[in-house]
């Protein structure tokens, strides 16, 4: 399991949430975003929509699976 903390960049508001879910979907690993008391599956569009605006928030990305390192890095790069 790989965990990374990241502050979501302000440009995240301009990027469609669907792109985040599509990026997560490219990987076999499970990917989750933890923010406050929420743990969201990044492969679920409804889950990602439910957390609202991310820009400026500190989040923790967790990846678990065969390509966890690459998956986590891709999501962190997308969010930063």
mmCIF file of C-alpha atoms in Angstrom:
data_model
loop_
_atom_site.group_PDB
_atom_site.id
_atom_site.type_symbol
_atom_site.label_atom_id
_atom_site.label_comp_id
_atom_site.label_asym_id
_atom_site.label_seq_id
_atom_site.Cartn_x
_atom_site.Cartn_y
_atom_site.Cartn_z
ATOM 1 C CA UNK A 1 0.000 0.000 0.000
ATOM 2 C CA UNK A 2 1.207 3.496 -0.921
ATOM 3 C CA UNK A 3 -0.020 6.698 0.741
ATOM 4 C CA UNK A 4 0.774 10.256 -0.260
ATOM 5 C CA UNK A 5 -0.471 13.564 1.102
ATOM 6 C CA UNK A 6 -1.065 16.374 -1.366
ATOM 7 C CA UNK A 7 -2.557 19.849 -1.371
ATOM 8 C CA UNK A 8 -4.971 20.020 -4.273
ATOM 9 C CA UNK A 9 -4.072 22.799 -6.689
ATOM 10 C CA UNK A 10 -6.490 25.538 -7.643
ATOM 11 C CA UNK A 11 -6.511 24.285 -11.253
ATOM 12 C CA UNK A 12 -8.456 21.226 -10.094
ATOM 13 C CA UNK A 13 -11.622 23.296 -10.254
ATOM 14 C CA UNK A 14 -11.089 23.698 -13.982
ATOM 15 C CA UNK A 15 -10.554 20.011 -14.662
ATOM 16 C CA UNK A 16 -13.569 17.795 -15.002
ATOM 17 C CA UNK A 17 -14.097 15.293 -12.235
ATOM 18 C CA UNK A 18 -14.627 12.704 -14.965
ATOM 19 C CA UNK A 19 -10.955 13.076 -15.948
ATOM 20 C CA UNK A 20 -9.899 12.227 -12.391
ATOM 21 C CA UNK A 21 -12.095 9.112 -12.407
ATOM 22 C CA UNK A 22 -10.781 8.127 -15.869
ATOM 23 C CA UNK A 23 -7.198 8.521 -14.678
ATOM 24 C CA UNK A 24 -7.903 6.289 -11.666
ATOM 25 C CA UNK A 25 -9.618 3.755 -13.927
ATOM 26 C CA UNK A 26 -6.436 3.188 -15.926
ATOM 27 C CA UNK A 27 -4.892 1.304 -13.006
ATOM 28 C CA UNK A 28 -5.606 -2.113 -11.536
ATOM 29 C CA UNK A 29 -4.926 -0.872 -8.002
ATOM 30 C CA UNK A 30 -7.682 0.410 -5.764
ATOM 31 C CA UNK A 31 -7.403 4.174 -5.298
ATOM 32 C CA UNK A 32 -8.962 6.174 -2.480
ATOM 33 C CA UNK A 33 -8.944 9.813 -1.476
ATOM 34 C CA UNK A 34 -9.212 10.689 2.199
ATOM 35 C CA UNK A 35 -10.393 14.170 3.109
ATOM 36 C CA UNK A 36 -11.603 15.116 6.560
ATOM 37 C CA UNK A 37 -13.769 12.141 7.644
ATOM 38 C CA UNK A 38 -14.455 10.894 4.123
ATOM 39 C CA UNK A 39 -12.815 8.007 2.286
ATOM 40 C CA UNK A 40 -13.763 8.139 -1.397
ATOM 41 C CA UNK A 41 -13.183 5.528 -4.096
ATOM 42 C CA UNK A 42 -11.539 7.470 -6.930
ATOM 43 C CA UNK A 43 -12.970 5.069 -9.501
ATOM 44 C CA UNK A 44 -16.524 6.082 -8.541
ATOM 45 C CA UNK A 45 -17.780 9.215 -10.256
ATOM 46 C CA UNK A 46 -20.608 9.554 -7.733
ATOM 47 C CA UNK A 47 -18.154 9.244 -4.857
ATOM 48 C CA UNK A 48 -15.879 11.935 -6.248
ATOM 49 C CA UNK A 49 -18.819 14.242 -6.976
ATOM 50 C CA UNK A 50 -20.029 13.799 -3.387
ATOM 51 C CA UNK A 51 -16.953 15.497 -1.913
ATOM 52 C CA UNK A 52 -17.476 18.746 -3.818
ATOM 53 C CA UNK A 53 -14.708 21.241 -4.504
ATOM 54 C CA UNK A 54 -11.202 20.002 -3.761
ATOM 55 C CA UNK A 55 -9.082 23.046 -4.622
ATOM 56 C CA UNK A 56 -6.789 24.057 -1.770
ATOM 57 C CA UNK A 57 -7.652 21.088 0.462
ATOM 58 C CA UNK A 58 -5.122 18.682 1.955
ATOM 59 C CA UNK A 59 -5.962 15.116 0.949
ATOM 60 C CA UNK A 60 -4.358 11.696 1.310
ATOM 61 C CA UNK A 61 -4.255 9.385 -1.690
ATOM 62 C CA UNK A 62 -4.063 5.661 -0.979
ATOM 63 C CA UNK A 63 -3.266 3.079 -3.632
ATOM 64 C CA UNK A 64 -3.230 -0.677 -3.099
ATOM 65 C CA UNK A 65 -2.513 -3.220 -5.799
ATOM 66 C CA UNK A 66 -0.047 -4.388 -8.436
ATOM 67 C CA UNK A 67 0.604 -0.923 -9.913
ATOM 68 C CA UNK A 68 0.094 1.084 -6.728
ATOM 69 C CA UNK A 69 3.189 3.278 -7.033
ATOM 70 C CA UNK A 70 2.439 4.422 -10.575
ATOM 71 C CA UNK A 71 -1.255 4.839 -9.782
ATOM 72 C CA UNK A 72 -0.617 6.992 -6.724
ATOM 73 C CA UNK A 73 1.900 9.146 -8.577
ATOM 74 C CA UNK A 74 -0.530 9.694 -11.469
ATOM 75 C CA UNK A 75 -3.317 10.824 -9.133
ATOM 76 C CA UNK A 76 -1.020 13.093 -7.108
ATOM 77 C CA UNK A 77 0.256 14.677 -10.344
ATOM 78 C CA UNK A 78 -3.313 15.173 -11.552
ATOM 79 C CA UNK A 79 -4.380 16.854 -8.313
ATOM 80 C CA UNK A 80 -1.307 19.035 -7.741
#
